[in-house]
Amino acid sequence: MKFGIIGAGQIGSTISKKLVENGHEVKIADARGIERLEGKELTGTPVSVEDIIENIDVLIISIPFPALPSIRNVIDKVGDEVVVVDTSNYAPFIRDNKIEEIEDGMVESVWVSNQLGRPIIKAFNNLLTETLDKKGKPEGNQGRIAMAIAGDSQSQKQTIQKIVNEMGFDTVDSGSLSDSWRHQPGTPAYCTELTKEELTNALKYANKEKAPFLRNKVLEKLSALAGYSDKDVVNISREIYNS
């Protein structure tokens, strides 16, 4: 398959690497300009954001929330047949200014879809970069980590499920895009490295109202450490979300 990725940060570049390893054709762009890719070690072909949408089957967007409106003019030119995937998470506690609609309860991915002006699939947002890069296992292996995938098109979700399976992860269909809050930051599905059965249960028991409070509680606990690893993130997330 042919992929375009907007965003060459940790998640975007890791997805590109995994796709290329599995024999897919990948182009990667930075929303701020192709010059931003100079000197970066990337797997995939660097192109401009305008060229990213040409001749692709799937477009993966992995940029911070504040940058999403800046690519609307590009997204408007993407063919209806292209599956558009968003990987990002709202992060007012790290980098993003507060977005009133999300603060008032709008599901993060619904807000993203509104900014982009088209339906999207939500995926790759509930796993850490290291998890995605190093912890995939062949299908059927015991303890295989699972990824949540949400969206309103069953056929598009199935396309992404197949890709994720190739990367070494089970998948759980978390429902419509409006249901994707169940794997937003602050929920038991977020950065906790769960198996398919565990993730299914975590999605079921997520609490939308408590999620922002729990998200901030995890961050506060991590910030109190002298430094922390991805293992710390997983362990503290499990502790807070399951308490």
mmCIF file with all atom_site columns, C-alpha atoms in Angstrom, residues 4-7 29-33 48-50 52-53 59-78 84-88 111-118 120:
data_model
loop_
_atom_site.group_PDB
_atom_site.id
_atom_site.type_symbol
_atom_site.label_atom_id
_atom_site.label_alt_id
_atom_site.label_comp_id
_atom_site.label_asym_id
_atom_site.label_entity_id
_atom_site.label_seq_id
_atom_site.pdbx_PDB_ins_code
_atom_site.Cartn_x
_atom_site.Cartn_y
_atom_site.Cartn_z
_atom_site.occupancy
_atom_site.B_iso_or_equiv
_atom_site.pdbx_formal_charge
_atom_site.auth_seq_id
_atom_site.auth_comp_id
_atom_site.auth_asym_id
_atom_site.auth_atom_id
_atom_site.pdbx_PDB_model_num
ATOM 1  C CA . GLY A 1 4   ? 1.568   9.562  3.296  1.00 0.00 ? 4   GLY A CA 1
ATOM 2  C CA . ILE A 1 5   ? 2.497   10.751 6.779  1.00 0.00 ? 5   ILE A CA 1
ATOM 3  C CA . ILE A 1 6   ? 2.249   14.364 7.911  1.00 0.00 ? 6   ILE A CA 1
ATOM 4  C CA . GLY A 1 7   ? 4.424   14.684 10.989 1.00 0.00 ? 7   GLY A CA 1
ATOM 5  C CA . ALA A 1 29  ? 6.247   15.478 5.377  1.00 0.00 ? 29  ALA A CA 1
ATOM 6  C CA . ASP A 1 30  ? 6.513   18.199 7.995  1.00 0.00 ? 30  ASP A CA 1
ATOM 7  C CA . ALA A 1 31  ? 3.527   20.563 8.101  1.00 0.00 ? 31  ALA A CA 1
ATOM 8  C CA . ARG A 1 32  ? 5.934   23.492 8.597  1.00 0.00 ? 32  ARG A CA 1
ATOM 9  C CA . GLY A 1 33  ? 7.934   22.809 5.429  1.00 0.00 ? 33  GLY A CA 1
ATOM 10 C CA . SER A 1 48  ? 6.509   18.680 0.850  1.00 0.00 ? 48  SER A CA 1
ATOM 11 C CA . VAL A 1 49  ? 3.157   18.624 2.604  1.00 0.00 ? 49  VAL A CA 1
ATOM 12 C CA . GLU A 1 50  ? 1.528   19.602 -0.706 1.00 0.00 ? 50  GLU A CA 1
ATOM 13 C CA . ILE A 1 52  ? 2.146   14.109 0.383  1.00 0.00 ? 52  ILE A CA 1
ATOM 14 C CA . ILE A 1 53  ? -1.418  13.560 -0.837 1.00 0.00 ? 53  ILE A CA 1
ATOM 15 C CA . LEU A 1 59  ? -2.854  9.488  4.980  1.00 0.00 ? 59  LEU A CA 1
ATOM 16 C CA . ILE A 1 60  ? -1.616  9.434  8.581  1.00 0.00 ? 60  ILE A CA 1
ATOM 17 C CA . ILE A 1 61  ? -1.599  12.726 10.483 1.00 0.00 ? 61  ILE A CA 1
ATOM 18 C CA . SER A 1 62  ? 0.678   12.920 13.512 1.00 0.00 ? 62  SER A CA 1
ATOM 19 C CA . ILE A 1 63  ? 1.004   16.574 14.494 1.00 0.00 ? 63  ILE A CA 1
ATOM 20 C CA . PRO A 1 64  ? 0.047   18.625 17.567 1.00 0.00 ? 64  PRO A CA 1
ATOM 21 C CA . PHE A 1 65  ? -3.521  19.904 17.826 1.00 0.00 ? 65  PHE A CA 1
ATOM 22 C CA . PRO A 1 66  ? -2.582  23.595 17.297 1.00 0.00 ? 66  PRO A CA 1
ATOM 23 C CA . ALA A 1 67  ? -1.091  22.730 13.886 1.00 0.00 ? 67  ALA A CA 1
ATOM 24 C CA . LEU A 1 68  ? -4.146  20.912 12.523 1.00 0.00 ? 68  LEU A CA 1
ATOM 25 C CA . PRO A 1 69  ? -5.964  23.952 11.070 1.00 0.00 ? 69  PRO A CA 1
ATOM 26 C CA . SER A 1 70  ? -2.830  24.824 9.087  1.00 0.00 ? 70  SER A CA 1
ATOM 27 C CA . ILE A 1 71  ? -3.163  21.711 6.905  1.00 0.00 ? 71  ILE A CA 1
ATOM 28 C CA . ARG A 1 72  ? -6.886  22.082 6.149  1.00 0.00 ? 72  ARG A CA 1
ATOM 29 C CA . ASN A 1 73  ? -6.150  23.428 2.659  1.00 0.00 ? 73  ASN A CA 1
ATOM 30 C CA . VAL A 1 74  ? -4.132  20.280 1.911  1.00 0.00 ? 74  VAL A CA 1
ATOM 31 C CA . ILE A 1 75  ? -6.695  17.897 3.414  1.00 0.00 ? 75  ILE A CA 1
ATOM 32 C CA . ASP A 1 76  ? -9.422  19.491 1.286  1.00 0.00 ? 76  ASP A CA 1
ATOM 33 C CA . LYS A 1 77  ? -7.627  18.084 -1.778 1.00 0.00 ? 77  LYS A CA 1
ATOM 34 C CA . VAL A 1 78  ? -7.368  14.499 -0.476 1.00 0.00 ? 78  VAL A CA 1
ATOM 35 C CA . VAL A 1 84  ? -7.296  9.550  6.863  1.00 0.00 ? 84  VAL A CA 1
ATOM 36 C CA . VAL A 1 85  ? -5.887  8.512  10.245 1.00 0.00 ? 85  VAL A CA 1
ATOM 37 C CA . ASP A 1 86  ? -5.211  10.802 13.193 1.00 0.00 ? 86  ASP A CA 1
ATOM 38 C CA . THR A 1 87  ? -2.741  9.703  15.888 1.00 0.00 ? 87  THR A CA 1
ATOM 39 C CA . SER A 1 88  ? -2.563  12.816 18.043 1.00 0.00 ? 88  SER A CA 1
ATOM 40 C CA . TRP A 1 111 ? -12.768 18.146 17.128 1.00 0.00 ? 111 TRP A CA 1
ATOM 41 C CA . VAL A 1 112 ? -9.939  16.953 14.866 1.00 0.00 ? 112 VAL A CA 1
ATOM 42 C CA . SER A 1 113 ? -12.415 15.742 12.245 1.00 0.00 ? 113 SER A CA 1
ATOM 43 C CA . ASN A 1 114 ? -14.129 19.134 12.350 1.00 0.00 ? 114 ASN A CA 1
ATOM 44 C CA . GLN A 1 115 ? -10.807 20.936 11.850 1.00 0.00 ? 115 GLN A CA 1
ATOM 45 C CA . LEU A 1 116 ? -9.911  18.736 8.898  1.00 0.00 ? 116 LEU A CA 1
ATOM 46 C CA . GLY A 1 117 ? -13.385 18.845 7.385  1.00 0.00 ? 117 GLY A CA 1
ATOM 47 C CA . ARG A 1 118 ? -13.685 15.110 6.755  1.00 0.00 ? 118 ARG A CA 1
ATOM 48 C CA . ILE A 1 120 ? -11.122 10.239 10.147 1.00 0.00 ? 120 ILE A CA 1
#
